[in-house]
Coordinates of C-alpha atoms and ligand atoms in Angstrom, one line a residue:
X656 CA -9.9 -1.1 -23.2
X657 CA -9.2 -2.4 -19.7
X658 CA -9.0 0.0 -16.7
X659 CA -5.4 0.7 -15.8
X660 CA -4.1 1.4 -12.3
X661 CA -0.5 2.0 -11.0
X662 CA -0.7 -0.6 -8.3
X663 CA -3.1 -3.5 -8.0
X664 CA -3.3 -5.0 -4.5
X665 CA -4.9 -8.5 -4.1
X666 CA -6.6 -9.1 -0.8
X667 CA -8.2 -6.8 1.8
X668 CA -6.9 -8.5 4.9
X669 CA -4.5 -7.1 7.5
X670 CA -1.7 -7.0 4.9
X671 CA -3.7 -5.6 1.9
X672 CA -5.1 -2.8 4.0
X673 CA -1.7 -2.0 5.5
X674 CA -0.1 -2.0 2.0
X675 CA -2.7 0.4 0.8
X676 CA -2.1 2.7 3.7
X677 CA 1.7 2.8 3.1
X678 CA 1.1 3.3 -0.6
X679 CA -1.3 6.2 -0.4
X680 CA 0.8 7.9 2.3
X681 CA 3.9 7.6 0.1
X682 CA 2.2 8.4 -3.3
X683 CA -1.0 10.3 -2.7
X684 CA -1.8 10.6 -6.4
X685 CA -1.0 7.1 -7.5
X686 CA -4.0 5.1 -8.7
X687 CA -4.5 1.8 -6.9
X688 CA -7.3 -0.7 -6.3
X689 CA -7.7 -3.7 -4.0
X690 CA -9.4 -6.7 -5.5
X691 CA -10.9 -8.8 -2.7
X692 CA -12.5 -12.3 -3.3
X693 CA -14.8 -12.0 -0.3
X694 CA -17.5 -9.5 0.5
X695 CA -15.7 -8.0 3.5
X696 CA -12.5 -6.5 4.7
X697 CA -10.5 -8.3 7.3
X698 CA -9.4 -11.7 5.8
X699 CA -8.5 -14.1 8.6
X700 CA -10.1 -12.0 11.3
X701 CA -13.4 -11.9 9.4
X702 CA -13.4 -15.6 8.4
X703 CA -12.6 -17.3 11.7
X704 CA -15.6 -17.1 14.1
X705 CA -15.0 -20.0 16.5
X706 CA -15.4 -19.4 20.2
X707 CA -12.6 -17.5 21.8
X708 CA -10.8 -16.6 18.5
X709 CA -8.0 -14.3 19.4
X710 CA -4.4 -13.4 18.5
X711 CA -1.6 -15.6 19.6
X712 CA 0.9 -12.9 19.4
X713 CA 0.9 -9.5 21.1
X714 CA -1.0 -6.7 19.4
X715 CA 1.9 -4.2 19.7
X716 CA 3.6 -6.3 17.0
X717 CA 0.5 -7.6 15.3
X718 CA -0.7 -4.0 15.0
X719 CA 0.6 -1.8 12.2
X720 CA 3.7 0.4 12.8
X721 CA 1.8 3.4 11.6
X722 CA -1.3 2.9 13.7
X723 CA -0.9 2.3 17.5
X724 CA -2.9 -0.4 19.1
X725 CA -4.2 1.6 22.0
X726 CA -6.3 -1.0 23.8
X727 CA -5.0 -2.3 27.1
X728 CA -5.2 -6.0 26.1
X729 CA -2.0 -7.3 24.4
X730 CA -3.7 -10.6 23.4
X731 CA -6.8 -9.4 21.7
X732 CA -10.0 -11.2 20.6
X733 CA -10.8 -11.7 17.0
X734 CA -13.6 -9.1 16.8
X735 CA -11.3 -6.4 18.2
X736 CA -8.6 -7.2 15.6
X737 CA -11.2 -7.1 12.9
X738 CA -12.5 -3.7 14.1
X739 CA -8.9 -2.4 14.1
X740 CA -8.3 -3.5 10.5
X741 CA -11.6 -2.1 9.3
X742 CA -11.1 1.2 11.2
X743 CA -7.7 1.6 9.6
X744 CA -9.3 1.1 6.2
X745 CA -12.2 3.5 6.9
X746 CA -10.2 6.3 8.5
X747 CA -7.8 6.4 5.6
X748 CA -10.5 6.1 2.9
X749 CA -9.0 2.7 1.8
X750 CA -12.4 1.0 2.0
X751 CA -13.6 3.0 -1.1
X752 CA -10.7 1.4 -3.1
X753 CA -11.8 -2.2 -2.3
X754 CA -13.7 -4.1 -5.0
X755 CA -15.4 -6.9 -3.3
X756 CA -16.3 -10.3 -4.7
X757 CA -13.4 -10.1 -7.2
X758 CA -11.3 -13.3 -7.1
X759 CA -8.1 -12.9 -9.0
X760 CA -7.3 -16.0 -11.0
X761 CA -4.6 -15.0 -13.5
X762 CA -2.0 -12.2 -13.9
X763 CA 0.1 -12.0 -17.1
X764 CA 3.1 -9.7 -17.5
X765 CA 4.0 -8.2 -20.8
X766 CA 7.6 -6.8 -21.0
X767 CA 6.7 -5.0 -24.2
X768 CA 4.0 -3.0 -22.4
X769 CA 5.6 -3.1 -19.0
X770 CA 2.3 -4.0 -17.4
X771 CA 0.3 -6.8 -15.9
X772 CA -3.1 -7.9 -17.2
X773 CA -5.0 -9.2 -14.3
X774 CA -8.1 -11.3 -14.5
X775 CA -10.7 -11.7 -11.8
X776 CA -13.9 -13.6 -11.5
X777 CA -16.8 -11.4 -10.3
X778 CA -20.0 -13.5 -10.1
X779 CA -20.4 -15.0 -13.6
X780 CA -18.2 -12.4 -15.2
X781 CA -14.4 -12.2 -15.9
X782 CA -13.1 -8.7 -15.1
X783 CA -9.8 -7.5 -16.6
X784 CA -7.6 -4.7 -15.3
X785 CA -4.1 -3.7 -16.1
X786 CA -1.5 -2.5 -13.6
X787 CA 2.1 -1.4 -13.5
X788 CA 2.9 -3.2 -10.2
X789 CA 1.1 -6.2 -8.7
X790 CA 1.2 -6.6 -4.9
X791 CA -0.3 -9.9 -3.7
X792 CA -1.6 -9.9 -0.1
X793 CA -3.6 -13.0 -0.3
X794 CA -2.5 -14.6 3.0
X795 CA -1.2 -18.2 3.0
X796 CA -4.1 -20.6 3.1
X797 CA -7.2 -21.7 1.3
X798 CA -10.4 -19.9 2.4
X799 CA -12.9 -22.5 1.2
X800 CA -11.8 -25.3 3.5
X801 CA -9.2 -26.2 6.1
X802 CA -7.2 -29.4 6.4
X803 CA -8.9 -32.5 7.7
X804 CA -7.1 -35.8 7.5
X805 CA -9.1 -38.8 6.7
X806 CA -10.4 -40.3 9.9
X807 CA -11.4 -44.0 9.8
X808 CA -15.0 -44.7 10.7
X809 CA -16.0 -41.0 10.8
X810 CA -19.2 -41.9 8.9
X811 CA -20.3 -44.0 11.9
X812 CA -20.2 -41.1 14.4
X813 CA -23.7 -39.9 15.4
X814 CA -22.7 -36.5 16.8
X815 CA -21.6 -33.3 15.0
X816 CA -18.3 -32.8 13.3
X817 CA -17.2 -29.2 13.0
X818 CA -14.1 -27.6 11.4
X819 CA -13.1 -24.3 13.1
X820 CA -12.9 -22.6 9.6
X821 CA -16.6 -23.2 9.1
X822 CA -18.0 -22.6 12.5
X823 CA -21.8 -22.7 12.5
X824 CA -23.3 -19.5 14.1
X825 CA -26.0 -21.6 15.8
X826 CA -23.8 -24.4 17.3
X827 CA -25.1 -25.0 20.8
X828 CA -22.5 -26.9 22.9
X829 CA -23.8 -26.0 26.4
X830 CA -23.6 -29.0 28.6
X831 CA -22.3 -31.2 25.8
X832 CA -19.2 -33.4 25.7
X833 CA -16.8 -32.0 23.2
X834 CA -13.6 -33.5 21.8
X835 CA -11.2 -31.0 20.1
X836 CA -8.7 -32.8 17.8
X837 CA -5.4 -30.9 17.6
X838 CA -2.9 -29.2 19.7
X839 CA -2.1 -26.1 17.8
X840 CA -3.0 -22.5 18.3
X841 CA -6.7 -23.1 17.4
X842 CA -7.1 -26.1 19.7
X843 CA -5.6 -24.3 22.7
X844 CA -7.8 -21.3 22.1
X845 CA -11.0 -23.4 21.6
X846 CA -10.6 -25.7 24.6
X847 CA -10.8 -23.2 27.4
X848 CA -13.4 -21.0 25.5
X849 CA -15.7 -24.0 25.0
X850 CA -15.0 -25.3 28.5
X851 CA -16.8 -22.3 30.0
X852 CA -20.2 -23.7 29.1
X853 CA -19.7 -27.2 27.6
X854 CA -20.2 -30.3 29.8
X855 CA -16.5 -31.3 29.4
X856 CA -13.9 -30.6 26.7
X857 CA -11.1 -33.0 25.8
X858 CA -8.2 -31.9 23.8
X859 CA -7.1 -34.9 21.8
X860 CA -3.6 -34.6 20.5
X861 CA -1.4 -36.9 18.6
X862 CA 1.7 -35.3 20.2
X863 CA 2.2 -32.4 22.6
X864 CA 3.0 -28.8 21.8
X865 CA 5.0 -26.2 23.7
X866 CA 2.5 -23.9 25.4
X867 CA 3.5 -20.7 27.2
X868 CA 1.2 -18.6 29.3
X869 CA 1.3 -14.8 28.8
X870 CA -0.6 -12.1 30.7
X871 CA -3.5 -10.7 28.6
X872 CA -2.3 -7.2 29.7
X873 CA 1.4 -6.6 29.5
X874 CA 2.4 -5.1 32.9
X875 CA 5.4 -3.2 31.4
X876 CA 3.1 -1.7 28.7
X877 CA 0.5 -0.8 31.4
X878 CA 3.2 1.1 33.3
X879 CA 4.4 2.8 30.1
X880 CA 0.9 3.8 29.2
X881 CA 0.4 5.5 32.5
X882 CA 3.7 7.3 32.2
X883 CA 3.6 8.5 28.6
X884 CA 0.2 7.7 27.3
X885 CA -1.0 4.8 25.0
X886 CA 0.2 6.3 21.7
X887 CA 3.7 7.0 22.9
X888 CA 3.9 3.7 24.8
X889 CA 3.1 1.7 21.6
X890 CA 6.5 1.9 19.8
X891 CA 8.3 1.3 23.0
X892 CA 6.3 -1.8 23.9
X893 CA 6.6 -2.9 20.2
X894 CA 10.4 -2.8 20.3
X895 CA 10.5 -4.4 23.8
X896 CA 8.3 -7.2 22.4
X897 CA 10.4 -7.6 19.3
X898 CA 13.5 -7.9 21.4
X899 CA 12.0 -10.3 23.9
X900 CA 10.6 -12.6 21.2
X901 CA 13.9 -12.5 19.3
X902 CA 15.7 -13.5 22.4
X903 CA 13.3 -16.4 23.1
X904 CA 13.6 -17.6 19.5
X905 CA 17.4 -17.3 19.5
X906 CA 17.7 -19.1 22.9
X907 CA 15.4 -21.8 21.6
X908 CA 17.6 -22.4 18.6
X909 CA 20.9 -22.2 20.5
X910 CA 20.1 -23.5 23.9
X911 CA 17.1 -25.8 23.3
X912 CA 17.6 -27.9 26.5
X913 CA 17.6 -24.7 28.7
X914 CA 14.4 -23.5 27.0
X915 CA 12.8 -26.9 27.3
X916 CA 13.5 -26.8 31.1
X917 CA 12.2 -23.3 31.4
X918 CA 8.9 -24.0 29.6
X919 CA 8.5 -27.3 31.5
X920 CA 9.0 -25.5 34.8
X921 CA 6.3 -23.0 33.9
X922 CA 3.9 -25.7 32.7
X923 CA 4.3 -27.8 35.9
X924 CA 3.5 -24.8 38.1
X925 CA 0.2 -24.4 36.4
X926 CA -1.0 -28.0 36.4
X927 CA -2.4 -29.9 39.3
X928 CA 0.1 -31.9 41.5
X929 CA 1.0 -35.2 40.1
X930 CA -0.2 -34.4 36.6
X931 CA 1.3 -36.5 33.8
X932 CA 3.4 -33.7 32.2
X933 CA 5.6 -36.1 30.3
X934 CA 2.7 -37.6 28.3
X935 CA 0.7 -34.5 27.6
X936 CA 3.1 -31.5 27.7
X937 CA 6.6 -32.8 26.6
X938 CA 7.0 -32.3 22.9
X939 CA 9.5 -34.5 21.0
X940 CA 10.8 -31.6 19.0
X941 CA 12.8 -28.5 20.2
X942 CA 11.1 -25.2 21.2
X943 CA 10.4 -23.1 18.1
X944 CA 11.0 -26.0 15.6
X945 CA 7.3 -25.4 15.4
X946 CA 5.3 -22.3 16.4
X947 CA 5.0 -21.9 20.2
X948 CA 1.5 -21.7 21.4
X949 CA 0.5 -18.9 23.7
X950 CA -2.4 -19.0 26.2
X951 CA -3.5 -15.8 27.8
X952 CA -3.4 -15.8 31.6
X953 CA -3.0 -19.6 31.5
X954 CA -6.6 -20.1 30.6
X955 CA -6.0 -23.6 29.2
X956 CA -4.2 -24.7 32.4
X957 CA -7.0 -23.2 34.6
X958 CA -9.6 -25.2 32.7
X959 CA -7.6 -28.3 33.3
X960 CA -7.1 -27.5 37.0
X961 CA -10.9 -27.0 37.4
X962 CA -11.5 -30.3 35.5
X963 CA -13.7 -28.6 32.9
X964 CA -11.1 -29.7 30.3
X965 CA -8.6 -32.5 29.9
X966 CA -5.9 -33.6 27.5
X967 CA -5.7 -37.1 25.9
X968 CA -2.6 -38.0 23.9
X969 CA -2.7 -40.8 21.4
X970 CA -3.6 -41.8 17.9
X971 CA -7.1 -42.3 16.7
X972 CA -7.9 -45.9 15.8
X973 CA -11.4 -45.2 14.7
X974 CA -14.5 -43.0 15.2
X975 CA -17.3 -45.0 16.8
X976 CA -21.0 -44.1 17.0
X977 CA -20.4 -42.4 20.3
X978 CA -17.0 -40.8 19.9
X979 CA -13.4 -41.7 19.2
X980 CA -11.5 -44.9 20.0
X981 CA -7.7 -44.5 20.4
X982 CA -5.1 -47.0 19.4
X983 CA -4.5 -47.5 23.2
X984 CA -8.1 -48.8 23.4
X985 CA -9.2 -45.7 25.4
X986 CA -12.6 -44.3 24.3
X987 CA -13.6 -40.7 24.3
X988 CA -17.3 -40.1 24.2
X989 CA -18.5 -37.0 22.4
X990 CA -21.6 -35.2 21.3
X991 CA -19.4 -32.8 19.2
X992 CA -16.0 -33.3 17.6
X993 CA -14.1 -30.3 16.5
X994 CA -11.3 -31.0 14.0
X995 CA -8.8 -28.3 14.8
X996 CA -6.4 -30.0 12.4
X997 CA -5.1 -27.0 10.6
X998 CA -5.1 -25.0 7.4
X999 CA -4.5 -26.0 3.8
X1000 CA -1.7 -23.8 2.5
X1001 CA -2.2 -22.0 -0.8
X1002 CA 0.5 -19.9 -2.5
X1003 CA -0.5 -16.5 -3.9
X1004 CA -4.2 -17.0 -3.4
X1005 CA -4.2 -19.6 -6.2
X1006 CA -3.3 -16.9 -8.9
X1007 CA -1.6 -18.3 -12.0
X1008 CA 1.2 -15.9 -13.0
X1009 CA 2.5 -15.7 -16.5
X1010 CA 5.5 -13.7 -17.9
X1011 CA 5.6 -12.9 -21.6
X1012 CA 3.2 -15.6 -22.5
X1013 CA 4.7 -18.4 -20.3
X1014 CA 3.0 -19.6 -17.2
X1015 CA 5.2 -19.3 -14.1
X1016 CA 5.8 -22.5 -12.2
X1017 CA 6.1 -21.2 -8.6
X1018 CA 8.4 -24.0 -7.3
X1019 CA 10.9 -23.1 -10.1
X1020 CA 11.1 -19.5 -8.9
X1021 CA 13.2 -18.2 -6.0
X1022 CA 12.0 -15.7 -3.4
X1023 CA 14.0 -12.5 -3.3
X1024 CA 14.1 -11.0 0.2
X1025 CA 11.1 -13.2 1.0
X1026 CA 8.8 -10.9 -1.0
X1027 CA 9.5 -10.9 -4.8
X1028 CA 10.1 -13.8 -7.2
X1029 CA 13.0 -14.4 -9.5
X1030 CA 12.1 -13.7 -13.1
X1031 CA 8.7 -12.1 -12.2
X1032 CA 8.8 -8.3 -12.9
X1033 CA 7.0 -5.6 -11.0
X1034 CA 5.6 -8.1 -8.5
X1035 CA 5.7 -8.5 -4.7
X1036 CA 3.9 -10.6 -2.2
X1037 CA 3.4 -10.5 1.6
X1038 CA 4.0 -13.5 3.8
X1039 CA 4.7 -12.8 7.4
X1040 CA 7.1 -14.4 9.8
X1041 CA 6.5 -17.8 11.4
X1042 CA 8.5 -16.9 14.5
X1043 CA 7.0 -13.4 15.1
X1044 CA 4.0 -11.3 14.3
X1045 CA 2.9 -11.3 10.7
X1046 CA 2.5 -7.5 10.5
X1047 CA 6.1 -6.8 11.3
X1048 CA 7.1 -8.3 7.9
X1049 CA 3.9 -7.0 6.2
X1050 CA 4.9 -3.4 7.1
X1051 CA 8.4 -3.9 5.9
X1052 CA 7.3 -5.4 2.6
X1053 CA 5.1 -2.4 2.0
X1054 CA 7.8 0.0 2.9
X1055 CA 10.2 -1.7 0.6
X1056 CA 7.7 -1.7 -2.3
X1057 CA 7.3 2.1 -1.8
X1058 CA 11.1 2.6 -1.8
X1059 CA 11.4 0.5 -4.9
X1060 CA 8.6 2.4 -6.7
X1061 CA 10.2 5.7 -5.7
X1062 CA 13.6 4.5 -6.9
X1063 CA 12.1 3.6 -10.3
X1064 CA 10.3 6.9 -10.5
X1065 CA 13.4 9.0 -9.9
X1066 CA 15.5 6.9 -12.4
X1067 CA 12.7 6.6 -15.0
X1068 CA 12.6 2.8 -14.9
X1069 CA 9.4 0.9 -15.9
X1070 CA 10.5 -2.6 -14.9
X1071 CA 12.3 -4.2 -12.0
X1072 CA 13.0 -7.9 -11.7
X1073 CA 15.1 -9.9 -9.3
X1074 CA 17.5 -12.3 -11.1
X1075 CA 19.8 -14.8 -9.6
X1076 CA 23.0 -15.5 -11.5
X1077 CA 25.1 -16.3 -8.5
X1078 CA 26.2 -19.9 -8.9
X1079 CA 26.9 -20.2 -5.2
X1080 CA 23.2 -19.8 -4.4
X1081 CA 21.6 -23.2 -3.8
X1082 CA 17.8 -23.8 -3.6
X1083 CA 16.2 -24.5 -0.3
X1084 CA 12.6 -24.9 1.0
X1085 CA 10.9 -21.5 1.5
X1086 CA 10.1 -22.2 5.1
X1087 CA 12.5 -24.1 7.4
X1088 CA 9.6 -25.0 9.7
X1089 CA 8.6 -28.5 10.8
X1090 CA 4.9 -27.8 11.3
X1091 CA 2.6 -30.3 9.5
X1092 CA 0.7 -27.7 7.5
X1093 CA 4.0 -26.4 6.1
X1094 CA 5.4 -29.8 5.3
X1095 CA 2.2 -30.8 3.5
X1096 CA 2.4 -28.1 0.9
X1097 CA 5.9 -26.6 0.8
X1098 CA 6.6 -28.2 -2.6
X1099 CA 4.0 -26.0 -4.2
X1100 CA 5.7 -22.8 -3.0
X1101 CA 8.7 -20.9 -4.4
X1102 CA 12.1 -21.8 -3.2
X1103 CA 14.4 -19.8 -1.1
X1104 CA 18.2 -19.5 -1.7
X1105 CA 21.2 -20.3 0.5
X1106 CA 22.6 -16.8 0.4
X1107 CA 21.3 -13.2 0.7
X1108 CA 19.2 -11.7 -0.9
X1109 CA 17.5 -15.1 -1.6
X1110 CA 17.8 -16.5 1.9
X1111 CA 14.5 -16.3 3.7
X1112 CA 15.3 -14.2 6.8
X1113 CA 13.2 -14.9 9.8
X1114 CA 14.8 -12.1 11.7
X1115 CA 12.8 -8.8 12.0
X1116 CA 15.9 -6.9 13.1
X1117 CA 17.9 -8.1 10.1
X1118 CA 15.0 -7.2 7.8
X1119 CA 14.7 -3.7 9.2
X1120 CA 18.3 -3.2 8.1
X1121 CA 17.8 -4.8 4.7
X1122 CA 14.3 -3.8 3.7
X1123 CA 13.9 -0.4 5.4
X1124 CA 17.4 0.9 4.9
X1125 CA 19.3 -1.5 2.5
X1126 CA 20.4 -0.5 -1.0
X1127 CA 17.8 -1.0 -3.7
X1128 CA 20.4 -1.6 -6.3
X1129 CA 22.0 -4.8 -5.0
X1130 CA 23.1 -6.4 -8.2
X1131 CA 20.3 -9.0 -8.1
X1132 CA 17.5 -6.5 -8.8
X1133 CA 17.6 -5.5 -12.5
X1134 CA 15.9 -2.4 -13.9
X1135 CA 14.9 -1.4 -17.4
X1136 CA 13.0 1.3 -19.3
X1137 CA 10.3 0.4 -21.8
X1138 CA 12.1 2.5 -24.4
X1139 CA 15.2 0.5 -23.9
X1140 CA 13.4 -2.7 -24.5
X1141 CA 14.4 -2.5 -28.2
X1142 CA 18.0 -3.4 -27.5
X1143 CA 19.3 -6.8 -26.2
X1144 CA 21.4 -7.5 -23.2
X1145 CA 22.5 -5.5 -20.2
X1146 CA 22.3 -1.7 -20.2
X1147 CA 25.3 0.6 -20.1
X1148 CA 25.2 0.7 -16.3
X1149 CA 25.6 -3.1 -16.1
X1150 CA 22.4 -3.4 -14.1
X1151 CA 19.8 -2.4 -16.6
X1152 CA 18.2 -5.5 -18.1
X1153 CA 16.8 -4.8 -21.5
X1154 CA 14.5 -7.0 -23.5
X1155 CA 13.4 -6.8 -27.1
X1156 CA 9.7 -6.1 -27.4
X1157 CA 8.7 -8.8 -29.9
X1158 CA 10.3 -11.6 -28.0
X1159 CA 8.5 -14.9 -28.4
X1160 CA 6.3 -16.0 -25.5
X1161 CA 8.2 -16.9 -22.4
X1162 CA 11.7 -16.2 -23.5
X1163 CA 12.3 -13.4 -21.0
X1164 CA 11.4 -15.7 -18.1
X1165 CA 13.5 -18.5 -19.5
X1166 CA 16.5 -16.2 -19.9
X1167 CA 16.1 -14.6 -16.5
X1168 CA 15.7 -17.9 -14.6
X1169 CA 18.0 -20.1 -16.6
X1170 CA 21.0 -18.7 -14.6
X1171 CA 19.7 -20.2 -11.4
Ligands
FAD2218 C1 -7.0 -18.4 13.4 C2 -5.7 -17.6 13.1 C3 -5.1 -16.9 14.1 C4 -3.9 -16.2 13.7 N1 -3.3 -15.5 14.7 C5 -2.2 -14.8 14.4 C6 -1.5 -14.1 15.4 O1 -1.9 -14.0 16.6 N2 -0.3 -13.4 15.1 C7 0.2 -13.5 13.8 O2 1.2 -12.9 13.5 N3 -0.5 -14.2 12.8 C8 -1.6 -14.8 13.1 N4 -2.2 -15.5 12.1 C9 -1.8 -15.5 10.8 C10 -2.7 -14.4 10.1 O3 -3.2 -15.0 9.0 C11 -2.0 -13.1 9.9 O4 -1.7 -12.5 11.1 C12 -2.8 -12.1 9.1 O5 -4.1 -12.0 9.5 C13 -2.7 -12.4 7.6 O6 -3.2 -11.2 6.9 P1 -3.2 -11.2 5.4 O7 -3.9 -10.0 5.0 O8 -1.8 -11.3 4.9 O9 -3.9 -12.5 4.9 P2 -5.4 -12.9 5.2 O10 -5.9 -12.5 6.5 O11 -5.5 -14.4 4.9 O12 -6.2 -12.1 4.1 C14 -6.1 -12.4 2.8 C15 -7.2 -11.8 2.0 O13 -6.9 -12.0 0.6 C16 -8.1 -12.4 0.0 N5 -7.7 -13.3 -1.2 C17 -7.0 -14.4 -1.2 N6 -6.8 -14.9 -2.4 C18 -7.4 -14.0 -3.2 C19 -7.6 -13.9 -4.7 N7 -7.1 -14.8 -5.5 N8 -8.3 -12.8 -5.2 C20 -8.8 -11.9 -4.4 N9 -8.7 -11.9 -3.0 C21 -8.0 -12.9 -2.5 C22 -8.8 -13.2 1.0 O14 -10.2 -13.3 0.7 C23 -8.5 -12.4 2.3 O15 -9.5 -11.4 2.5 C24 -3.4 -16.2 12.4 C25 -4.0 -17.0 11.4 C26 -5.2 -17.7 11.8 C27 -5.8 -18.5 10.7

């Protein structure tokens, strides 16, 4: 017989460790395990090892709500973030619940048994566990490789080509000419970091990005820490940062021209006199149509001022033996080319879900509160905000799951499943975000709906109200008891969905989703 746990968490990154912390604090006696594909805790912060790797949001909001980030730096380096996640796991004994080298491939729900059967590959073996609730914290991208568009003539290039996701430990770039292709968070991090020892670094971008400089140490937080101490300052700075980022996001949506001018003014002040700002730092899209890039203490601009780095804007015509030729005819010589061209998105860590014998097609499901799936019982996933720190949402998802489990406990329910039978709800892309990496893969992801609770909120403040304090019984979430599964139709309270135990494969899912 397979081992059974109450909750099975997939992934031991920032979200999985946070989820475990919430879960064991709320239910100290509940059995849970974390299945982790890799051999380490930390996810993103363990995988990415390129020079200068750091957060691009403040640690007061990227840190957990339950564990103050007490270091002075608000923009932290990757190793410090990794240490923070690992310390969180060790201090709470979560590390002993992690089973490393277990890649979850399939999870099948049985309504008759009210449990998931989860399959994971572990070396050459397939390991099977069952669980009552499945919480997927697998991040949002492939770990085995990033995205690299086909570059013409790349085979002719005599230098090294590196992708930031597979950074070689021994890469020596001292004194070398480096071209970094890209203009996202990774490129703007890499360029000043490599420019410290490289001969010269050129950031080659197809089109410009909005880049804002932020002090590594937040002066308001520094004052608060002196006044009330680091631990008490943490929630205050956290709320201050939530409000400031919400304001910037809202102004970007409502007053884009004003925000363009504001960012442009700041950019010009940091660049040398006469710099061609329009070519290299004037994006065609509005602020926050794509993620804003942050640079700590203006390090990118300083590298440009000191002529250790430069920006080239244009399309690549071809790689040559010695570097890259642009469509404009300009040539960039390089010893090393870094393709900071992004991530390859992957929904639910590539896990195939099935409900009552029928495989779930993710694009046919609809995300409930941005964390559960229509027609998929006792299941939640964590995907953070695109316009604010990931952990803000991750904490809320975990809190909501704990509230949901508590609600089911007190009412004696075994199964919960979000169902959309509101004909006014229309299907929309899950992420309304124009970034290339999102547009490339969005069709493989679940849909969002046009109305609550199916609309994907990108507002932390709104989610605090809905996920932390909102009603669990909202009409869309249906509950049932295993014993009731013998009778068809809705339960006496009008909310209790019941399902006959011997239903042929897939009928429950078909019935629950057919109303959408
Ligand atoms: C370079 C970089 C910088 C970033 N900086 C920021 C930032 O400053 N602020 C911010 O808010 N966000 C940032 N992000 C987004 C970032 O991914 C999140 O902040 C956060 O680390 C995600 O945590 P997670 O645990 O949800 O996912 P991950 O960190 O991706 O961890 C997922 C874990 O699940 C495991 N896993 C996946 N699939 C399976 C499977 N099928 N079976 C078993 N295990 C599986 C993985 O091995 C991994 O350990 C950044 C992302 C990158 C790539």
